[in-house]
mmCIF file of C-alpha atoms and ligand atoms in Angstrom:
data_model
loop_
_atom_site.group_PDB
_atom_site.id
_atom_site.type_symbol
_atom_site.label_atom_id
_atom_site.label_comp_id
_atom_site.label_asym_id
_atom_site.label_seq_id
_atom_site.Cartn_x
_atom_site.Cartn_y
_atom_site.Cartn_z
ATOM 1 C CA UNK A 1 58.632 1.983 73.497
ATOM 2 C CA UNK A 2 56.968 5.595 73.699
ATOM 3 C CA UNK A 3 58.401 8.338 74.608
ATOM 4 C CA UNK A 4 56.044 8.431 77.941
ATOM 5 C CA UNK A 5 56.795 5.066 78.841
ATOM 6 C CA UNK A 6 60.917 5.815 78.457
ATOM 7 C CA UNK A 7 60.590 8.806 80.499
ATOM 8 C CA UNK A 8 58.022 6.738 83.340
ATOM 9 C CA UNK A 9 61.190 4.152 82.955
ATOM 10 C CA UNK A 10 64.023 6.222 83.378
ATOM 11 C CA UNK A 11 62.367 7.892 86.816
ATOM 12 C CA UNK A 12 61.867 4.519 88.523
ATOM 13 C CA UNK A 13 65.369 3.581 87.708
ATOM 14 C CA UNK A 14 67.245 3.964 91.281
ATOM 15 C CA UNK A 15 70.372 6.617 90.564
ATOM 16 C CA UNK A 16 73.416 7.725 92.694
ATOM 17 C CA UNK A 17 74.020 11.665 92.262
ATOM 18 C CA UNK A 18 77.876 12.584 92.607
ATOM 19 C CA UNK A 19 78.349 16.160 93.391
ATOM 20 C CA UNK A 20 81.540 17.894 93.056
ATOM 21 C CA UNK A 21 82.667 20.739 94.163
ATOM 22 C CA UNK A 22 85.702 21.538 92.111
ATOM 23 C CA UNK A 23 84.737 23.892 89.453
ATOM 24 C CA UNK A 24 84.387 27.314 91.995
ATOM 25 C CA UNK A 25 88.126 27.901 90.660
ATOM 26 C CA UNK A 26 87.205 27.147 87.147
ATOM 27 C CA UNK A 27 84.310 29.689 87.287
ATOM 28 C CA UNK A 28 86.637 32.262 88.367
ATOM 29 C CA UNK A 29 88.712 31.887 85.545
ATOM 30 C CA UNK A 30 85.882 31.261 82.920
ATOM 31 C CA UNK A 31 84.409 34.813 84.233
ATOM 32 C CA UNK A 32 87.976 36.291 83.375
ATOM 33 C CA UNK A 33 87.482 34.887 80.011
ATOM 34 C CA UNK A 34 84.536 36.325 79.358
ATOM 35 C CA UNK A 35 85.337 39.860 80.468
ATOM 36 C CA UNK A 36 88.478 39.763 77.758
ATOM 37 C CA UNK A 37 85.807 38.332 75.118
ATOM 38 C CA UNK A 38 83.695 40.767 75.966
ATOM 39 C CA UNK A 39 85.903 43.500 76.067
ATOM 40 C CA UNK A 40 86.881 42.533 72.571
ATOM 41 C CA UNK A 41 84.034 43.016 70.739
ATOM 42 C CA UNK A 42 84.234 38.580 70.269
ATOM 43 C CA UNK A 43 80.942 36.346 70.144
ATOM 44 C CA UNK A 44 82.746 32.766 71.722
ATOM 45 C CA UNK A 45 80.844 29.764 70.907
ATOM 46 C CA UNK A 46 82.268 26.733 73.367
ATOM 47 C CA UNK A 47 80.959 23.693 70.621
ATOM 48 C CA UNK A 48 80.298 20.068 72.447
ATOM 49 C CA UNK A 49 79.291 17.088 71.060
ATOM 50 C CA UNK A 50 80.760 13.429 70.752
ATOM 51 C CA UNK A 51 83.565 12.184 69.058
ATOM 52 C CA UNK A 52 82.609 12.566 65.018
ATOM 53 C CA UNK A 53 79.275 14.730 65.196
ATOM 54 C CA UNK A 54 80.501 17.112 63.385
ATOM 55 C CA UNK A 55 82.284 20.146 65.323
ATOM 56 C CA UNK A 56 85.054 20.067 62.990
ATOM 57 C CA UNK A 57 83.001 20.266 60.206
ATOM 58 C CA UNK A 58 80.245 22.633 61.791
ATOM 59 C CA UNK A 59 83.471 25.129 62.141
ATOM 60 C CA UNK A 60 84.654 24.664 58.467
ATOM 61 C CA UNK A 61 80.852 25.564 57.324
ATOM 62 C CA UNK A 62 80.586 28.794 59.381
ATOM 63 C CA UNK A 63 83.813 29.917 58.595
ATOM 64 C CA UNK A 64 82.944 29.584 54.726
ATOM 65 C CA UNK A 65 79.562 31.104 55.217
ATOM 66 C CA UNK A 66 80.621 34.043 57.285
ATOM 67 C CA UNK A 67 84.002 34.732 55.524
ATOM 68 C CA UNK A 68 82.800 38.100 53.873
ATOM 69 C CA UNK A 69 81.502 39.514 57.236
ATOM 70 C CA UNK A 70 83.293 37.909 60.023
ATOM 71 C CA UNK A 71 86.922 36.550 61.249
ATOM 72 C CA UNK A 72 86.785 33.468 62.860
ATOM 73 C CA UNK A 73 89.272 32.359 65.157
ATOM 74 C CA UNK A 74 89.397 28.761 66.401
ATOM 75 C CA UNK A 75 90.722 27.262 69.734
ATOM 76 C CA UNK A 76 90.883 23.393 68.969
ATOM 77 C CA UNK A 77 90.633 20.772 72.291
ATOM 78 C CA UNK A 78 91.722 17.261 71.726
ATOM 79 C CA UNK A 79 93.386 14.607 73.956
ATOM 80 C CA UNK A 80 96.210 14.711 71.594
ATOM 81 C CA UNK A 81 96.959 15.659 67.472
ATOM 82 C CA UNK A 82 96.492 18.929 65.618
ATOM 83 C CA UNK A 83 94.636 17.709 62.708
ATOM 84 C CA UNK A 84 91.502 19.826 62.961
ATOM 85 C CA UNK A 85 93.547 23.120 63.945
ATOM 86 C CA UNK A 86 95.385 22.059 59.875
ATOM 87 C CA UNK A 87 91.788 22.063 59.057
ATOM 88 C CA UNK A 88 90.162 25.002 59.791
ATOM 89 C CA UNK A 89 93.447 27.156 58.623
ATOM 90 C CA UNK A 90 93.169 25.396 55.481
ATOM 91 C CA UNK A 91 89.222 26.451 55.341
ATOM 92 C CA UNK A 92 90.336 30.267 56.516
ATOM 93 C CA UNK A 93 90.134 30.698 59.844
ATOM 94 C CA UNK A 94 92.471 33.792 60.811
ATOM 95 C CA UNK A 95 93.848 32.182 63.263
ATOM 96 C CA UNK A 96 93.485 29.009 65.272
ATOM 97 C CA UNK A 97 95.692 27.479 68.358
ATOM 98 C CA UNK A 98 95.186 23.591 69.851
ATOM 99 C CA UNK A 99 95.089 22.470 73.353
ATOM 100 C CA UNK A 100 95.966 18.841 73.598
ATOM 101 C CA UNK A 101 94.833 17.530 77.064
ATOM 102 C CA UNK A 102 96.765 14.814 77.122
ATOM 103 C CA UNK A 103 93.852 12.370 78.570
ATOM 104 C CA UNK A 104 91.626 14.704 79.793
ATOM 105 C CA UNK A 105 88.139 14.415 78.568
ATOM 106 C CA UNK A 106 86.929 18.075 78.777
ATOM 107 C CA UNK A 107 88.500 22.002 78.148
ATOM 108 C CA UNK A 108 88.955 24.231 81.473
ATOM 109 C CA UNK A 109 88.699 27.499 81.598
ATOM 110 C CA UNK A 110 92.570 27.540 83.076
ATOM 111 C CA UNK A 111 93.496 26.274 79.181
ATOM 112 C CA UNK A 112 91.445 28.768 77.364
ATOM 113 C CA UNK A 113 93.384 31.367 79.046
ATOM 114 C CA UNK A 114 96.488 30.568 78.434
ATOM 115 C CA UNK A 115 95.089 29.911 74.364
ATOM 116 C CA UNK A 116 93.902 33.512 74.607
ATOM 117 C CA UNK A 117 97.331 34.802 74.988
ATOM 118 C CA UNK A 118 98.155 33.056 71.662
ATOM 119 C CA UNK A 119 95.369 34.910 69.988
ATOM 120 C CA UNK A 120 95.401 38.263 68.450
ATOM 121 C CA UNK A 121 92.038 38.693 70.107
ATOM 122 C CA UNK A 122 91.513 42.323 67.736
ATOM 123 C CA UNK A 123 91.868 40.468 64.550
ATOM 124 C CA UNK A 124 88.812 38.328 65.518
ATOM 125 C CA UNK A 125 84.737 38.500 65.847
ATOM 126 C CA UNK A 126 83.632 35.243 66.424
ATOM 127 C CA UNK A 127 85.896 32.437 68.423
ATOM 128 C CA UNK A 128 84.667 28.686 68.039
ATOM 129 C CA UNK A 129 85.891 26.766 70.956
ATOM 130 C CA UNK A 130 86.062 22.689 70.099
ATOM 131 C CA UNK A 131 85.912 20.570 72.829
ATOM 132 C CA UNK A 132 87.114 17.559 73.485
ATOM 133 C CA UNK A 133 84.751 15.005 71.933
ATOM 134 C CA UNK A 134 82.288 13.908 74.914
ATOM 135 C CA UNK A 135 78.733 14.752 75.526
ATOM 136 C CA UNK A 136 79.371 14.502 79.090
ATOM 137 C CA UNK A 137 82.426 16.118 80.931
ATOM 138 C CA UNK A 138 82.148 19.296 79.066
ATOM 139 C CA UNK A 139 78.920 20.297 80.096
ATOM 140 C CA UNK A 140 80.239 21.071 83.599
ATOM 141 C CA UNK A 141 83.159 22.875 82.978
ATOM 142 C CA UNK A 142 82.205 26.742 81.866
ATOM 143 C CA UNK A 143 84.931 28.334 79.908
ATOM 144 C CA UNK A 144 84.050 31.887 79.488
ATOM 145 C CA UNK A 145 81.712 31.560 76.355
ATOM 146 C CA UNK A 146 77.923 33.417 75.577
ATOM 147 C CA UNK A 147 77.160 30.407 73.640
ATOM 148 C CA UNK A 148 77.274 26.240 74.678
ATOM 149 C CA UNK A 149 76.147 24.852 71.606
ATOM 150 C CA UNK A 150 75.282 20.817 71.127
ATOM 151 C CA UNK A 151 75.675 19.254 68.183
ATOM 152 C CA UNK A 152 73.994 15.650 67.909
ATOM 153 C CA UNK A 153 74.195 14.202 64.494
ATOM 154 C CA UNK A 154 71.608 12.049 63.045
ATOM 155 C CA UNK A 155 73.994 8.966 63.498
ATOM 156 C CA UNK A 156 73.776 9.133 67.003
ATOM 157 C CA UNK A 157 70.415 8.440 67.439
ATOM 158 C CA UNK A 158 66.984 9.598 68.712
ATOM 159 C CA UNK A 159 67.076 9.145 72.113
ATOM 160 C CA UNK A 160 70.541 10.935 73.109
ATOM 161 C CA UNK A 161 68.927 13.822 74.667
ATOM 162 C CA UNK A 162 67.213 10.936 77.067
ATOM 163 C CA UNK A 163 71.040 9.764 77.861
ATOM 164 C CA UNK A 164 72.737 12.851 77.804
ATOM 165 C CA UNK A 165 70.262 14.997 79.475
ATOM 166 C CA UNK A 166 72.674 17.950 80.990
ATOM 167 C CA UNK A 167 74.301 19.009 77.824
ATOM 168 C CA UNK A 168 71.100 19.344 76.215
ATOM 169 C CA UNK A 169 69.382 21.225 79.048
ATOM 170 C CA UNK A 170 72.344 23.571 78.826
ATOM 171 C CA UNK A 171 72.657 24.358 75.675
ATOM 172 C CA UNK A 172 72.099 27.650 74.033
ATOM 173 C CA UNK A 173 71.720 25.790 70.729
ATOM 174 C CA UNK A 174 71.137 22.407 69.197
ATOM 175 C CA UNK A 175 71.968 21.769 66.269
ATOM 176 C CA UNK A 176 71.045 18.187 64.714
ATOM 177 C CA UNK A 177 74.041 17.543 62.137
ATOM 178 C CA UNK A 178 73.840 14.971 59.180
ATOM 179 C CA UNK A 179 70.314 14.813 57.844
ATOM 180 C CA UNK A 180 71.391 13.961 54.795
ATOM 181 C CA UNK A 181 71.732 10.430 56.576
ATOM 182 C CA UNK A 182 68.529 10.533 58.950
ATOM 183 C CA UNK A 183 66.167 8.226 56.379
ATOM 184 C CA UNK A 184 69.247 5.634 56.816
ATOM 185 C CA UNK A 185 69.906 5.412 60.173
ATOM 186 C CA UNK A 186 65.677 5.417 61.164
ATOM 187 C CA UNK A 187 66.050 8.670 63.055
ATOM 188 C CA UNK A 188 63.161 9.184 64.770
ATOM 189 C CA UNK A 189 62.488 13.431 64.638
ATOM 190 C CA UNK A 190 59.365 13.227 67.117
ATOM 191 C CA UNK A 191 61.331 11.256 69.408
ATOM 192 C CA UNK A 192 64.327 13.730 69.115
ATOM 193 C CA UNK A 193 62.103 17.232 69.544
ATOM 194 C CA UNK A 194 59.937 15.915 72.309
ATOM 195 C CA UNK A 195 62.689 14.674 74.435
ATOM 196 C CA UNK A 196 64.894 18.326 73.699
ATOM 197 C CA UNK A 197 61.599 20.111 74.430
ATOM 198 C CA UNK A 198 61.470 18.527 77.615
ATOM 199 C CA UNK A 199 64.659 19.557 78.651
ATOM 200 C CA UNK A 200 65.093 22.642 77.237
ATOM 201 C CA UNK A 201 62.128 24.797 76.067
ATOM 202 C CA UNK A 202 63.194 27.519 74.413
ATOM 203 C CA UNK A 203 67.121 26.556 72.542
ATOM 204 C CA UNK A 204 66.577 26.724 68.896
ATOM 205 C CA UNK A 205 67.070 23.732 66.676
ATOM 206 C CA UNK A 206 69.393 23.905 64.204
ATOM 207 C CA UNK A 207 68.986 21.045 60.997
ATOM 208 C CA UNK A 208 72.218 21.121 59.060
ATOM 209 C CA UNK A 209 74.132 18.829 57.011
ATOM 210 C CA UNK A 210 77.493 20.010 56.304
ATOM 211 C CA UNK A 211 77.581 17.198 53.224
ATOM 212 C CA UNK A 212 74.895 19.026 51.547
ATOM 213 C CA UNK A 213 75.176 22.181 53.208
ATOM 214 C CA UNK A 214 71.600 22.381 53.602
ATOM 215 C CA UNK A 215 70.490 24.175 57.035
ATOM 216 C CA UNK A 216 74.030 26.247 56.684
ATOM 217 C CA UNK A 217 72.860 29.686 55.850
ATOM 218 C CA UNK A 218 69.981 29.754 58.346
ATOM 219 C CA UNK A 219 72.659 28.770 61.205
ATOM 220 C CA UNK A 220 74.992 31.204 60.037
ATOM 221 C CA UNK A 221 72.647 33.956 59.982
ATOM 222 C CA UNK A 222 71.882 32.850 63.491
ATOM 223 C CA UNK A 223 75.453 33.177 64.787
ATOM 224 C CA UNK A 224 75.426 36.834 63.638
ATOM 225 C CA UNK A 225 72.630 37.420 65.727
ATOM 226 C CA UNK A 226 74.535 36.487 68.235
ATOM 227 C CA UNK A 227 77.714 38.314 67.131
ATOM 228 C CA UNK A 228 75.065 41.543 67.287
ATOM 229 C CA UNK A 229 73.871 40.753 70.677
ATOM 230 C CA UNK A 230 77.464 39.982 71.973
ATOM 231 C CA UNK A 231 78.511 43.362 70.062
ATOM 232 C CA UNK A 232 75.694 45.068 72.375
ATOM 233 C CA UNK A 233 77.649 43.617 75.742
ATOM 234 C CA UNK A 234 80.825 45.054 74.308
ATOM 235 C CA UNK A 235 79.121 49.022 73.846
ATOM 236 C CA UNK A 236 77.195 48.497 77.248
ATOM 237 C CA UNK A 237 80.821 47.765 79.033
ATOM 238 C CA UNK A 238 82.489 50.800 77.606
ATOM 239 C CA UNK A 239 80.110 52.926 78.294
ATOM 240 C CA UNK A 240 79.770 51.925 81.669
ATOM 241 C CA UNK A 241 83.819 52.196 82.042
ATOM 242 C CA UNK A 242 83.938 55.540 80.806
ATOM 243 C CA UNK A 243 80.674 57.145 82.965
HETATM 244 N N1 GTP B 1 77.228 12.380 55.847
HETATM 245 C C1 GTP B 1 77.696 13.389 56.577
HETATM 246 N N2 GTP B 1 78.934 13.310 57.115
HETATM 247 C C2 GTP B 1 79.374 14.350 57.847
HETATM 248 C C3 GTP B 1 78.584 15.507 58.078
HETATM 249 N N3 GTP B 1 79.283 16.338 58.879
HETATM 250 C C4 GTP B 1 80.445 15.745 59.125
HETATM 251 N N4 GTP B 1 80.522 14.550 58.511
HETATM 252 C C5 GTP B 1 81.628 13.578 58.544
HETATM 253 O O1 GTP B 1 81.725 13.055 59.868
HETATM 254 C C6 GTP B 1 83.081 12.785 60.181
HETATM 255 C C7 GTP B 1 83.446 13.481 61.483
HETATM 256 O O2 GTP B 1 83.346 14.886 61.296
HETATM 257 P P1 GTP B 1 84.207 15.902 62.170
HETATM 258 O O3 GTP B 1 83.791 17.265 61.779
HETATM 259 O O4 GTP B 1 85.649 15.562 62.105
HETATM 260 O O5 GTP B 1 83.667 15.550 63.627
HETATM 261 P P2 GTP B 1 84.225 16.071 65.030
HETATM 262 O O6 GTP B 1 83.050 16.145 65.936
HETATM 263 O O7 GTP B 1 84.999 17.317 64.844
HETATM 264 O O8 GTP B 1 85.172 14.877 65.463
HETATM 265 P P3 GTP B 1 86.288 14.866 66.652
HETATM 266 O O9 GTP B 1 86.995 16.182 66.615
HETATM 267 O O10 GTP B 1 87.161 13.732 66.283
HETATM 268 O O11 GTP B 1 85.528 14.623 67.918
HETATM 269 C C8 GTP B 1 83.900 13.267 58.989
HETATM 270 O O12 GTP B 1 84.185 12.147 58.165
HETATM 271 C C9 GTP B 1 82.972 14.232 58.281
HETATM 272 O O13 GTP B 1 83.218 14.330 56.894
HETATM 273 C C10 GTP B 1 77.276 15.564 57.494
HETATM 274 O O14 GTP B 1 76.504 16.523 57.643
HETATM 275 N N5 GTP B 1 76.895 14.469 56.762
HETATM 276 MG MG1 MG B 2 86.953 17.756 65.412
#
């Protein structure tokens, strides 16, 4: 099937909408949270994707790349375990706490305030949040970040952006993890850009492989854009505070 006729599909295909109105409070909170990151001087980079794209790993890699200019700081989401808060200590992040949600299936901004107050927020330029693996749930729910990144690896398949259309419309970044596996799993890369082009014009595309590390630096260099821009926000607010 083209992409055309998937697309022609998916709009005949009769759909219920649910609307909610629950996340007023939560965007209250996640404004909070992004006047303390922003007062801070912090870049905070809320990372979604399913279970085993990569986010873990996608961490680990920045941390290494950036270690000579930047101090990463890591707030870890799971439904329960600490395992990937062991893991990016062991890789060097300065300092790292873990939510466990206990069933929940997304990070609110309620829970990355209360993590803030177990950060020494001045020791730290960039903070990588990890959600809770789902490419759903998390897209709704803003926590106070400048940057929703999506990671989709290769494994996954083409046509998740089709599926998962929010978190790739949101997104301030894609990046497409595990190319070192894309010839064995028949990833189709058309398929992939036309349908994230559709959704989302103008997010760059990130192609990394955090086996091989190829895609790493160019990523990295990218995140210190950011860090620059966020940096920016940080001089504007002070010098608004002290006219
Ligand atoms: N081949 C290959 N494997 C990778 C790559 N990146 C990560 N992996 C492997 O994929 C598995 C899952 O990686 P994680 O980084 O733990 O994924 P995650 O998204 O953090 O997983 P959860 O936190 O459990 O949702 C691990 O076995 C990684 O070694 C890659 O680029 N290529
Ligand atoms: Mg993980």
């Amino acid at each position: 099937m083209t992409i055309e006729q998937t697309i022609d599909t998916l709009h005949s295909i009769k759909t219920i909408q649910i609307v909610k109105n629950l996340l007023v409070d939560n965007d209250l909170v996640a404004a909070a949270n992004r006047q303390r990151f922003v007062a801070s001087g912090i870049l905070a980079v809320n990372v979604i994707a399913a279970p085993g794209a990569g986010k873990t790993s996608v961490i680990i890699r920045m941390i290494e790349a950036l270690r000579e200019q930047v101090r990463v700081g890591v707030i870890e989401g799971d439904i329960a375990g600490s395992i990937d808060t062991a893991k990016v200590l062991a890789a060097g992040a300065r300092d790292a706490v873990q939510i466990n949600t206990g069933g929940n299936c997304h990070l609110e901004a309620g829970m990355i305030q209360r993590a803030l107050d177990d950060l020494d927020l001045r020791q730290l330029d960039v903070v990588f949040v990890e959600n809770v693996g789902n490419l759903v749930c998390p897209t709704h729910w803003a926590l106070g970040e400048q940057i929703k990144l999506c990671i989709l690896s290769a494994a996954e398949g083409h046509d998740k952006p089709i599926k998962y259309p929010q978190i790739f419309a949101a997104s301030d970044a894609i990046v497409l993890n595990k190319i070192d596996l894309i010839e064995l799993v028949d990833f189709e890369r058309d398929f992939f850009y036309e349908s994230v082009r559709a959704l989302n014009p103008s997010a760059p595309i990130f192609e990394i492989s955090c086996r091989t590390r190829a895609g790493i630096s160019d990523f990295g260099f990218w995140i210190l854009e950011c860090l620059k821009q966020a940096r920016g926000q940080t001089a504007e607010l002070n010098r608004t505070a002290s006219s």
